């Protein structure tokens, strides 16, 4: 890597060239002892110092510039009462090599990127001091590399490796349960896209799924319930990666600029007169969103523990939330109750020592097997898949060593007979289970008294459980397995509509 930067420093008043020359020599001398870098050229006119810095990989030229400016202002300040009034970086050229040639051109903000073969030339113009201080440059280099790498992974099949599969089960029918529930009036399309209104019969089934998950999986393993907010501020998603990974799927939340009725007077009047939503007036009264509706529940659970040290005696810490409802803007992908914009999920989160979590995963799988085999009596399977945290952070590349059975995500998938035969149709992911290493505990600075701390989570999608169960077992309680009928034997009467 080679960094070349041209900058202009403005001194508070002119200074003698000889003084400056000595300072630069001293600085260069120290610099060269420790790294292959130097202030190459410089020129002083009155109080304007132009200089050019060249450096290699060990230290970035901008870092050297900031350091030089500090040293200089300290020395000149003390001896001559001269300060530095501003730094402009009018050219910053960074050259580095890629592991492989890009497949097509790359564009990133703030810089021109030219690539020849594997050699990158990235040029920034008129860059502010703050920009350099915040180290955007390193992130820009990383972004270029990441964009090139992702060109190689785009369109490649997802990672998938079978772990286990149940025996085959004869489904009682092969119809789409959502369609059937709509016909019977158990379910009504929601008021906005990808949402549902569950009438009593459908609601009873969804709640039965919830009770099963709690009674058969979470309680026996000692999970404790928490209740979180389902409005998630961006700073949480900056830490988890969702903001860069999923910005097109977030349901954004705006606050009013003010709750003062006077501010809203015109809006109110317009509504009264037009009986429509006055969009311009609304826009005027809203703040830009700073939050979104829950996407997954675990980020807020981690946030609630940020900066904390967990007591060893309480590990592994086993929590679950079932109150936050998730919103995901699905656009084209919606279908039935299994692919929706709004869904109900229980999310257990576990934080503990690596060995505790590896053991917990086995116990969770055992309990899940009990539910899917003995209570719901499903035809289903488990597979290692691309970890959700990579997907949700917009990454397509699988990390080295992934799939060896320690850190990663297991998907639980079930056959939906209405989609076609078990061999060729796409099975539905109705649940997942992950161990995520120290990724999130680190991101939220959650610590153990001593030693390593890991975390993980499991998404129990209640609509998905329901979709899978009904697709295999039908809507008639008479055909439901005994285990499930212990939780729901008879459907509620429902609403009589003429
Ligand atoms: N956080 C996990 C996911 O989003 C479990 O819900 O898939
Ligand atoms: Zn999670």
Coordinates of C-alpha atoms and ligand atoms in Angstrom, one line a residue:
X1 CA 0.0 0.0 0.0
X2 CA 1.2 3.5 -0.7
X3 CA -0.4 6.7 0.5
X4 CA 0.3 10.0 -0.9
X5 CA -1.2 13.2 0.4
X6 CA -1.0 16.9 -0.3
X7 CA -2.2 19.2 2.3
X8 CA -2.2 22.9 3.2
X9 CA -1.8 24.0 6.8
X10 CA -2.7 27.6 7.7
X11 CA -0.6 29.1 10.5
X12 CA -2.0 31.9 12.7
X13 CA 0.8 34.1 11.4
X14 CA 4.0 33.9 9.2
X15 CA 7.0 32.2 10.6
X16 CA 10.6 32.0 9.6
X17 CA 11.4 29.2 7.1
X18 CA 14.5 28.1 8.9
X19 CA 12.5 27.3 12.1
X20 CA 10.0 25.3 10.1
X21 CA 12.7 23.5 8.3
X22 CA 14.2 22.3 11.5
X23 CA 10.9 21.1 12.8
X24 CA 10.2 19.1 9.6
X25 CA 13.7 17.6 9.7
X26 CA 13.2 16.5 13.3
X27 CA 9.8 15.1 12.5
X28 CA 11.0 13.2 9.5
X29 CA 14.0 11.9 11.3
X30 CA 11.7 10.3 14.0
X31 CA 9.3 9.1 11.4
X32 CA 11.9 7.3 9.3
X33 CA 13.2 5.5 12.3
X34 CA 9.9 3.8 12.8
X35 CA 8.2 3.6 9.4
X36 CA 8.8 4.1 5.7
X37 CA 7.2 7.4 5.6
X38 CA 8.2 11.1 5.3
X39 CA 7.2 14.6 4.6
X40 CA 8.6 14.6 1.1
X41 CA 8.2 18.1 -0.1
X42 CA 7.1 21.3 1.5
X43 CA 6.9 25.0 0.8
X44 CA 6.1 27.9 3.1
X45 CA 4.6 31.2 1.8
X46 CA 3.8 33.7 4.5
X47 CA 1.6 31.7 6.9
X48 CA 0.7 29.0 4.3
X49 CA 2.5 25.7 4.5
X50 CA 2.0 23.3 1.6
X51 CA 3.3 19.8 2.1
X52 CA 3.3 16.4 0.7
X53 CA 3.5 13.2 2.6
X54 CA 4.2 9.7 1.3
X55 CA 3.8 6.6 3.4
X56 CA 3.6 2.8 3.2
X57 CA 1.4 0.4 5.0
X58 CA 2.7 0.8 8.5
X59 CA 1.3 4.3 9.0
X60 CA -1.3 6.1 6.9
X61 CA -0.2 9.4 5.5
X62 CA -3.2 11.1 7.0
X63 CA -2.4 9.8 10.4
X64 CA 1.1 11.2 10.0
X65 CA -0.3 14.6 8.9
X66 CA -2.6 14.8 12.0
X67 CA 0.4 13.8 14.1
X68 CA 2.6 16.4 12.5
X69 CA 0.0 19.1 12.9
X70 CA -0.2 18.2 16.7
X71 CA 3.6 18.2 17.2
X72 CA 4.0 21.4 15.2
X73 CA 1.3 23.3 17.0
X74 CA 2.7 22.2 20.4
X75 CA 6.2 23.3 19.5
X76 CA 5.4 26.5 17.6
X77 CA 2.8 27.4 20.2
X78 CA 5.2 27.1 23.1
X79 CA 8.2 28.9 21.5
X80 CA 6.6 31.4 19.1
X81 CA 2.9 31.6 20.0
X82 CA 2.0 30.5 16.6
X83 CA -0.9 28.1 16.1
X84 CA -2.5 26.1 13.3
X85 CA -5.7 27.5 12.1
X86 CA -6.8 24.8 9.6
X87 CA -5.8 21.8 7.6
X88 CA -7.0 21.2 4.0
X89 CA -6.2 18.0 2.3
X90 CA -6.6 18.8 -1.4
X91 CA -5.3 15.5 -2.7
X92 CA -5.1 12.1 -1.2
X93 CA -4.0 9.2 -3.4
X94 CA -4.1 5.7 -2.1
X95 CA -2.7 2.7 -4.0
X96 CA -3.2 -0.8 -3.0
X97 CA -3.5 -4.3 -4.4
X98 CA -6.4 -6.7 -4.5
X99 CA -6.4 -10.4 -4.1
X100 CA -8.1 -10.8 -7.5
X101 CA -9.3 -8.6 -10.4
X102 CA -12.7 -7.1 -10.1
X103 CA -15.3 -8.5 -12.5
X104 CA -16.7 -5.0 -13.2
X105 CA -16.2 -1.4 -12.2
X106 CA -16.6 -0.2 -8.6
X107 CA -17.9 3.1 -7.3
X108 CA -17.8 4.3 -3.7
X109 CA -18.6 7.6 -2.1
X110 CA -15.9 10.3 -1.6
X111 CA -13.3 8.9 -4.0
X112 CA -12.5 8.1 -7.6
X113 CA -11.6 4.5 -7.9
X114 CA -9.5 3.3 -10.8
X115 CA -8.5 -0.3 -11.0
X116 CA -6.1 -1.8 -13.4
X117 CA -5.7 -5.5 -13.1
X118 CA -5.4 -6.0 -9.3
X119 CA -4.0 -2.5 -8.7
X120 CA -6.3 0.1 -7.2
X121 CA -5.8 3.8 -7.3
X122 CA -8.2 5.7 -5.1
X123 CA -8.2 9.4 -5.2
X124 CA -9.8 11.8 -2.7
X125 CA -10.0 15.5 -3.3
X126 CA -10.7 18.3 -0.8
X127 CA -10.9 16.2 2.2
X128 CA -11.6 17.7 5.6
X129 CA -9.6 17.1 8.8
X130 CA -12.6 15.6 10.4
X131 CA -12.9 13.1 7.6
X132 CA -9.3 12.0 8.2
X133 CA -9.6 11.9 12.0
X134 CA -12.6 9.6 11.8
X135 CA -10.6 7.1 9.7
X136 CA -13.0 6.9 6.9
X137 CA -10.1 6.1 4.6
X138 CA -9.4 2.7 6.1
X139 CA -13.1 1.9 5.8
X140 CA -13.1 3.0 2.2
X141 CA -10.2 0.7 1.4
X142 CA -12.1 -2.1 3.1
X143 CA -15.2 -1.3 1.2
X144 CA -13.4 -1.5 -2.2
X145 CA -12.0 -4.9 -1.2
X146 CA -15.4 -6.1 0.0
X147 CA -17.2 -4.9 -3.2
X148 CA -14.7 -6.8 -5.4
X149 CA -15.0 -9.9 -3.3
X150 CA -18.7 -9.9 -3.3
X151 CA -18.7 -9.8 -7.1
X152 CA -17.4 -13.3 -6.9
X153 CA -20.1 -14.5 -4.5
X154 CA -23.1 -12.8 -6.0
X155 CA -25.5 -15.3 -7.5
X156 CA -23.6 -18.3 -6.1
X157 CA -25.9 -20.8 -4.4
X158 CA -26.5 -20.4 -0.7
X159 CA -24.4 -22.5 1.6
X160 CA -26.5 -25.5 2.7
X161 CA -25.5 -28.8 4.4
X162 CA -27.9 -31.4 5.7
X163 CA -27.5 -32.4 9.4
X164 CA -30.5 -34.5 10.1
X165 CA -33.9 -35.4 8.6
X166 CA -37.0 -36.9 10.1
X167 CA -38.7 -39.9 8.6
X168 CA -41.3 -39.3 5.9
X169 CA -44.8 -38.6 7.0
X170 CA -48.0 -38.8 5.0
X171 CA -49.6 -35.4 4.9
X172 CA -53.3 -35.3 5.3
X173 CA -53.8 -33.0 2.4
X174 CA -51.8 -30.9 -0.1
X175 CA -53.6 -27.6 -0.1
X176 CA -52.3 -24.1 0.9
X177 CA -53.6 -23.5 4.4
X178 CA -53.7 -19.7 4.0
X179 CA -56.1 -20.0 1.1
X180 CA -58.3 -22.4 3.0
X181 CA -58.3 -20.3 6.1
X182 CA -59.3 -17.3 4.0
X183 CA -62.2 -19.3 2.5
X184 CA -63.4 -20.3 5.9
X185 CA -63.1 -16.8 7.3
X186 CA -60.5 -17.7 9.9
X187 CA -58.1 -15.2 8.5
X188 CA -58.5 -11.8 6.7
X189 CA -55.9 -10.0 4.7
X190 CA -54.5 -7.2 6.8
X191 CA -55.1 -3.5 6.3
X192 CA -51.7 -3.0 4.7
X193 CA -49.4 -5.1 2.5
X194 CA -48.2 -8.5 3.9
X195 CA -50.2 -8.3 7.2
X196 CA -52.9 -10.5 8.4
X197 CA -55.8 -10.3 10.7
X198 CA -56.2 -13.5 12.7
X199 CA -59.8 -14.2 13.6
X200 CA -60.4 -16.4 16.7
X201 CA -59.7 -19.8 15.0
X202 CA -56.4 -18.7 13.5
X203 CA -55.4 -16.7 16.6
X204 CA -56.0 -19.8 18.7
X205 CA -53.7 -21.9 16.6
X206 CA -50.9 -19.3 16.7
X207 CA -51.2 -18.9 20.5
X208 CA -51.1 -22.7 20.8
X209 CA -47.8 -22.7 19.0
X210 CA -46.6 -20.0 21.4
X211 CA -47.6 -22.0 24.4
X212 CA -45.9 -25.1 23.1
X213 CA -42.7 -23.3 22.5
X214 CA -42.7 -21.9 26.0
X215 CA -43.9 -24.9 27.9
X216 CA -42.0 -27.6 26.0
X217 CA -38.8 -25.8 25.1
X218 CA -38.1 -22.6 27.0
X219 CA -39.4 -23.3 30.5
X220 CA -37.8 -26.8 30.8
X221 CA -34.4 -25.3 29.9
X222 CA -34.8 -22.4 32.3
X223 CA -35.2 -19.4 30.0
X224 CA -36.6 -16.2 31.6
X225 CA -39.0 -13.9 29.8
X226 CA -38.2 -10.2 29.1
X227 CA -40.3 -7.6 27.4
X228 CA -38.5 -5.3 25.0
X229 CA -39.4 -2.3 22.9
X230 CA -40.1 -3.1 19.3
X231 CA -38.9 0.3 18.1
X232 CA -35.2 0.0 17.5
X233 CA -33.0 3.1 17.2
X234 CA -30.4 3.2 14.4
X235 CA -27.4 3.2 16.8
X236 CA -28.3 -0.4 17.7
X237 CA -28.4 -1.4 14.1
X238 CA -25.2 0.4 13.4
X239 CA -23.6 -2.0 15.9
X240 CA -25.3 -5.2 14.6
X241 CA -24.8 -4.3 11.0
X242 CA -28.5 -4.3 10.1
X243 CA -28.4 -0.7 8.9
X244 CA -26.0 -1.5 6.2
X245 CA -27.3 -5.0 5.5
X246 CA -31.0 -4.5 5.4
X247 CA -31.9 -0.8 4.8
X248 CA -34.4 -1.8 2.1
X249 CA -36.3 -4.1 4.4
X250 CA -36.7 -1.9 7.4
X251 CA -40.0 -0.3 8.4
X252 CA -38.8 3.1 9.4
X253 CA -40.4 5.0 12.3
X254 CA -40.7 8.8 12.3
X255 CA -41.4 10.9 15.3
X256 CA -43.5 14.1 15.0
X257 CA -41.5 17.2 15.0
X258 CA -43.7 18.5 17.7
X259 CA -46.8 17.5 19.7
X260 CA -48.0 21.1 19.8
X261 CA -51.4 21.3 18.3
X262 CA -50.6 24.6 16.8
X263 CA -47.9 23.0 14.7
X264 CA -50.5 20.5 13.5
X265 CA -53.3 23.0 12.9
X266 CA -53.0 23.2 9.2
X267 CA -52.7 19.5 8.9
X268 CA -55.9 19.0 10.9
X269 CA -57.7 21.6 8.9
X270 CA -56.7 20.0 5.7
X271 CA -57.8 16.6 6.9
X272 CA -61.2 18.0 7.9
X273 CA -61.7 19.7 4.6
X274 CA -60.3 17.2 2.1
X275 CA -60.8 13.9 4.0
X276 CA -57.5 12.9 2.6
X277 CA -54.0 12.7 4.0
X278 CA -52.2 16.0 3.2
X279 CA -48.8 14.5 2.5
X280 CA -46.8 17.7 2.1
X281 CA -48.1 19.1 5.4
X282 CA -47.4 15.7 7.0
X283 CA -43.8 15.7 5.8
X284 CA -43.4 19.2 7.2
X285 CA -44.5 17.9 10.6
X286 CA -42.3 14.8 10.8
X287 CA -38.7 14.2 11.8
X288 CA -36.5 12.0 9.7
X289 CA -36.7 8.5 11.0
X290 CA -34.1 7.6 13.7
X291 CA -35.5 4.2 14.3
X292 CA -37.3 1.3 12.8
X293 CA -39.6 -1.5 13.8
X294 CA -38.0 -4.6 15.3
X295 CA -36.3 -6.8 12.6
X296 CA -35.1 -9.4 15.0
X297 CA -35.4 -9.3 18.8
X298 CA -31.9 -10.2 19.8
X299 CA -30.3 -6.8 19.1
X300 CA -32.4 -5.0 21.7
X301 CA -31.6 -7.7 24.3
X302 CA -27.9 -7.2 23.7
X303 CA -28.4 -3.5 23.9
X304 CA -30.1 -3.9 27.3
X305 CA -26.9 -5.4 28.6
X306 CA -24.4 -3.1 27.0
X307 CA -21.3 -2.3 28.9
X308 CA -22.2 -4.8 31.6
X309 CA -20.3 -7.6 33.3
X310 CA -22.3 -10.7 33.8
X311 CA -21.9 -12.7 37.0
X312 CA -20.4 -16.1 36.4
X313 CA -22.9 -17.7 38.6
X314 CA -25.7 -16.6 36.3
X315 CA -24.2 -18.1 33.1
X316 CA -25.4 -19.1 30.7
X317 CA -27.9 -16.3 30.8
X318 CA -31.1 -17.5 29.1
X319 CA -33.6 -15.0 28.1
X320 CA -36.5 -14.8 25.6
X321 CA -38.7 -12.1 24.2
X322 CA -42.2 -12.8 22.7
X323 CA -43.6 -9.3 22.8
X324 CA -41.8 -7.4 20.0
X325 CA -43.5 -7.9 16.7
X326 CA -41.2 -7.9 13.7
X327 CA -41.6 -5.9 10.6
X328 CA -39.7 -6.7 7.3
X329 CA -40.6 -5.0 4.1
X330 CA -40.8 -8.1 1.8
X331 CA -41.9 -6.5 -1.4
X332 CA -42.2 -9.3 -4.1
X333 CA -41.6 -12.2 -1.8
X334 CA -44.8 -12.2 0.1
X335 CA -46.9 -15.3 0.3
X336 CA -49.7 -16.5 2.7
X337 CA -48.9 -16.4 6.4
X338 CA -45.4 -17.9 5.8
X339 CA -43.9 -14.9 4.1
X340 CA -45.2 -11.7 5.6
X341 CA -44.2 -8.1 6.4
X342 CA -45.3 -8.5 10.0
X343 CA -44.8 -11.5 12.2
X344 CA -44.8 -12.9 15.6
X345 CA -41.7 -14.7 16.9
X346 CA -40.3 -15.8 20.2
X347 CA -36.6 -15.2 20.3
X348 CA -34.5 -17.0 22.9
X349 CA -31.1 -15.4 23.4
X350 CA -28.3 -17.1 25.3
X351 CA -25.1 -15.7 26.6
X352 CA -22.4 -17.8 28.2
X353 CA -19.0 -19.5 28.0
X354 CA -18.3 -21.2 24.7
X355 CA -18.6 -24.7 26.1
X356 CA -21.9 -23.8 27.9
X357 CA -23.4 -22.6 24.6
X358 CA -22.3 -25.6 22.7
X359 CA -23.9 -27.8 25.3
X360 CA -27.0 -25.7 25.3
X361 CA -27.4 -26.0 21.6
X362 CA -27.6 -29.8 22.0
X363 CA -30.3 -29.4 24.6
X364 CA -32.3 -26.9 22.6
X365 CA -32.1 -29.2 19.6
X366 CA -33.3 -32.1 21.8
X367 CA -36.3 -30.0 22.9
X368 CA -37.1 -28.9 19.4
X369 CA -37.0 -32.4 18.2
X370 CA -39.4 -33.4 20.9
X371 CA -41.8 -30.7 19.7
X372 CA -41.5 -31.3 16.0
X373 CA -41.5 -35.1 16.3
X374 CA -43.9 -35.8 19.1
X375 CA -46.2 -32.8 19.4
X376 CA -46.5 -31.4 15.9
X377 CA -45.5 -34.7 14.2
X378 CA -43.8 -33.0 11.2
X379 CA -41.7 -34.1 8.3
X380 CA -38.7 -31.8 8.7
X381 CA -34.9 -31.5 8.6
X382 CA -32.0 -29.5 9.9
X383 CA -29.2 -28.0 7.8
X384 CA -26.2 -25.7 8.3
X385 CA -26.8 -22.5 6.3
X386 CA -25.2 -19.1 5.8
X387 CA -25.3 -17.6 9.3
X388 CA -28.1 -15.1 9.6
X389 CA -25.7 -12.4 10.9
X390 CA -23.8 -12.5 7.7
X391 CA -27.0 -12.3 5.6
X392 CA -28.4 -9.5 7.7
X393 CA -25.2 -7.6 7.5
X394 CA -25.4 -7.8 3.8
X395 CA -22.5 -10.2 3.4
X396 CA -22.6 -13.0 0.9
X397 CA -19.2 -14.5 1.6
X398 CA -19.0 -17.5 4.0
X399 CA -16.2 -17.2 6.4
X400 CA -13.4 -19.7 6.3
X401 CA -13.9 -22.7 8.4
X402 CA -17.6 -22.1 8.6
X403 CA -19.8 -25.2 8.9
X404 CA -17.5 -27.1 11.1
X405 CA -20.2 -27.2 13.7
X406 CA -19.3 -24.6 16.2
X407 CA -20.2 -21.1 15.2
X408 CA -23.0 -20.6 12.7
X409 CA -26.7 -21.0 12.0
X410 CA -28.8 -24.2 11.7
X411 CA -32.1 -23.8 9.8
X412 CA -35.1 -26.0 10.5
X413 CA -37.0 -26.7 7.4
X414 CA -40.2 -28.5 6.7
X415 CA -42.0 -29.8 3.7
X416 CA -45.0 -27.9 2.4
X417 CA -47.0 -30.5 0.4
X418 CA -48.9 -27.8 -1.4
X419 CA -45.7 -26.7 -3.1
X420 CA -45.1 -30.0 -4.7
X421 CA -43.4 -33.3 -3.9
X422 CA -40.9 -33.6 -1.1
X423 CA -37.9 -34.1 -3.3
X424 CA -38.2 -31.2 -5.7
X425 CA -40.2 -28.5 -3.9
X426 CA -38.7 -25.8 -1.8
X427 CA -39.0 -26.5 1.9
X428 CA -39.9 -23.7 4.3
X429 CA -37.4 -22.5 6.9
X430 CA -39.6 -22.4 10.0
X431 CA -37.0 -21.8 12.6
X432 CA -33.3 -21.2 13.1
X433 CA -30.7 -21.6 15.8
X434 CA -27.4 -19.9 16.0
X435 CA -24.2 -19.6 18.0
X436 CA -22.5 -16.4 17.0
X437 CA -19.3 -16.4 18.9
X438 CA -18.3 -13.1 20.5
X439 CA -19.7 -11.0 17.7
X440 CA -22.5 -9.3 19.5
X441 CA -21.2 -9.4 23.0
X442 CA -18.2 -7.5 21.6
X443 CA -20.3 -5.1 19.7
X444 CA -22.2 -4.2 22.8
X445 CA -19.3 -4.6 25.1
X446 CA -20.8 -7.3 27.4
X447 CA -18.2 -9.1 29.5
X448 CA -17.8 -12.1 31.6
X449 CA -16.1 -11.9 35.0
X450 CA -13.3 -13.8 33.4
X451 CA -12.6 -15.5 30.1
X452 CA -14.4 -15.6 26.8
X453 CA -18.1 -14.8 26.4
X454 CA -20.2 -16.0 23.5
X455 CA -23.8 -15.6 22.5
X456 CA -26.5 -17.0 20.3
X457 CA -30.1 -16.8 19.5
X458 CA -32.9 -18.9 18.0
X459 CA -35.9 -17.6 16.0
X460 CA -39.1 -19.4 16.7
X461 CA -41.4 -18.0 14.0
X462 CA -44.9 -18.6 15.1
X463 CA -46.6 -18.0 11.7
X464 CA -44.0 -20.4 10.2
X465 CA -44.7 -23.1 12.8
X466 CA -48.4 -22.7 12.1
X467 CA -47.9 -22.7 8.3
X468 CA -45.9 -25.9 8.4
X469 CA -48.2 -27.6 10.8
X470 CA -51.4 -26.8 8.9
X471 CA -49.8 -27.5 5.5
X472 CA -49.0 -31.1 6.7
X473 CA -51.9 -31.7 9.1
X474 CA -54.8 -29.8 7.6
X475 CA -57.4 -27.6 9.3
X476 CA -59.5 -30.2 10.9
X477 CA -58.7 -30.8 14.6
X478 CA -59.8 -34.4 14.1
X479 CA -56.7 -35.0 12.0
X480 CA -54.3 -33.3 14.3
X481 CA -51.8 -35.3 16.3
X482 CA -52.6 -36.0 20.0
X483 CA -49.7 -34.0 21.3
X484 CA -51.0 -30.9 19.6
X485 CA -54.5 -31.5 20.7
X486 CA -53.4 -31.4 24.3
X487 CA -52.7 -27.7 23.6
X488 CA -55.7 -27.0 21.3
X489 CA -58.4 -29.6 21.1
X490 CA -61.3 -27.5 19.8
X491 CA -61.3 -24.3 17.8
X492 CA -63.2 -21.3 19.0
X493 CA -66.6 -20.6 17.4
X494 CA -65.3 -17.6 15.5
X495 CA -67.3 -14.7 14.2
X496 CA -70.7 -15.4 12.6
X497 CA -70.9 -13.2 9.6
X498 CA -73.9 -12.9 7.2
Ligands
LIG1 N1 -32.0 -13.1 15.0 C1 -32.3 -14.3 14.3 C2 -32.8 -14.0 12.9 O1 -33.0 -12.8 12.6 C3 -33.4 -15.1 15.0 O2 -34.6 -14.4 14.9 O3 -32.9 -14.9 12.1
LIG2 ZN1 -31.3 -13.2 16.9

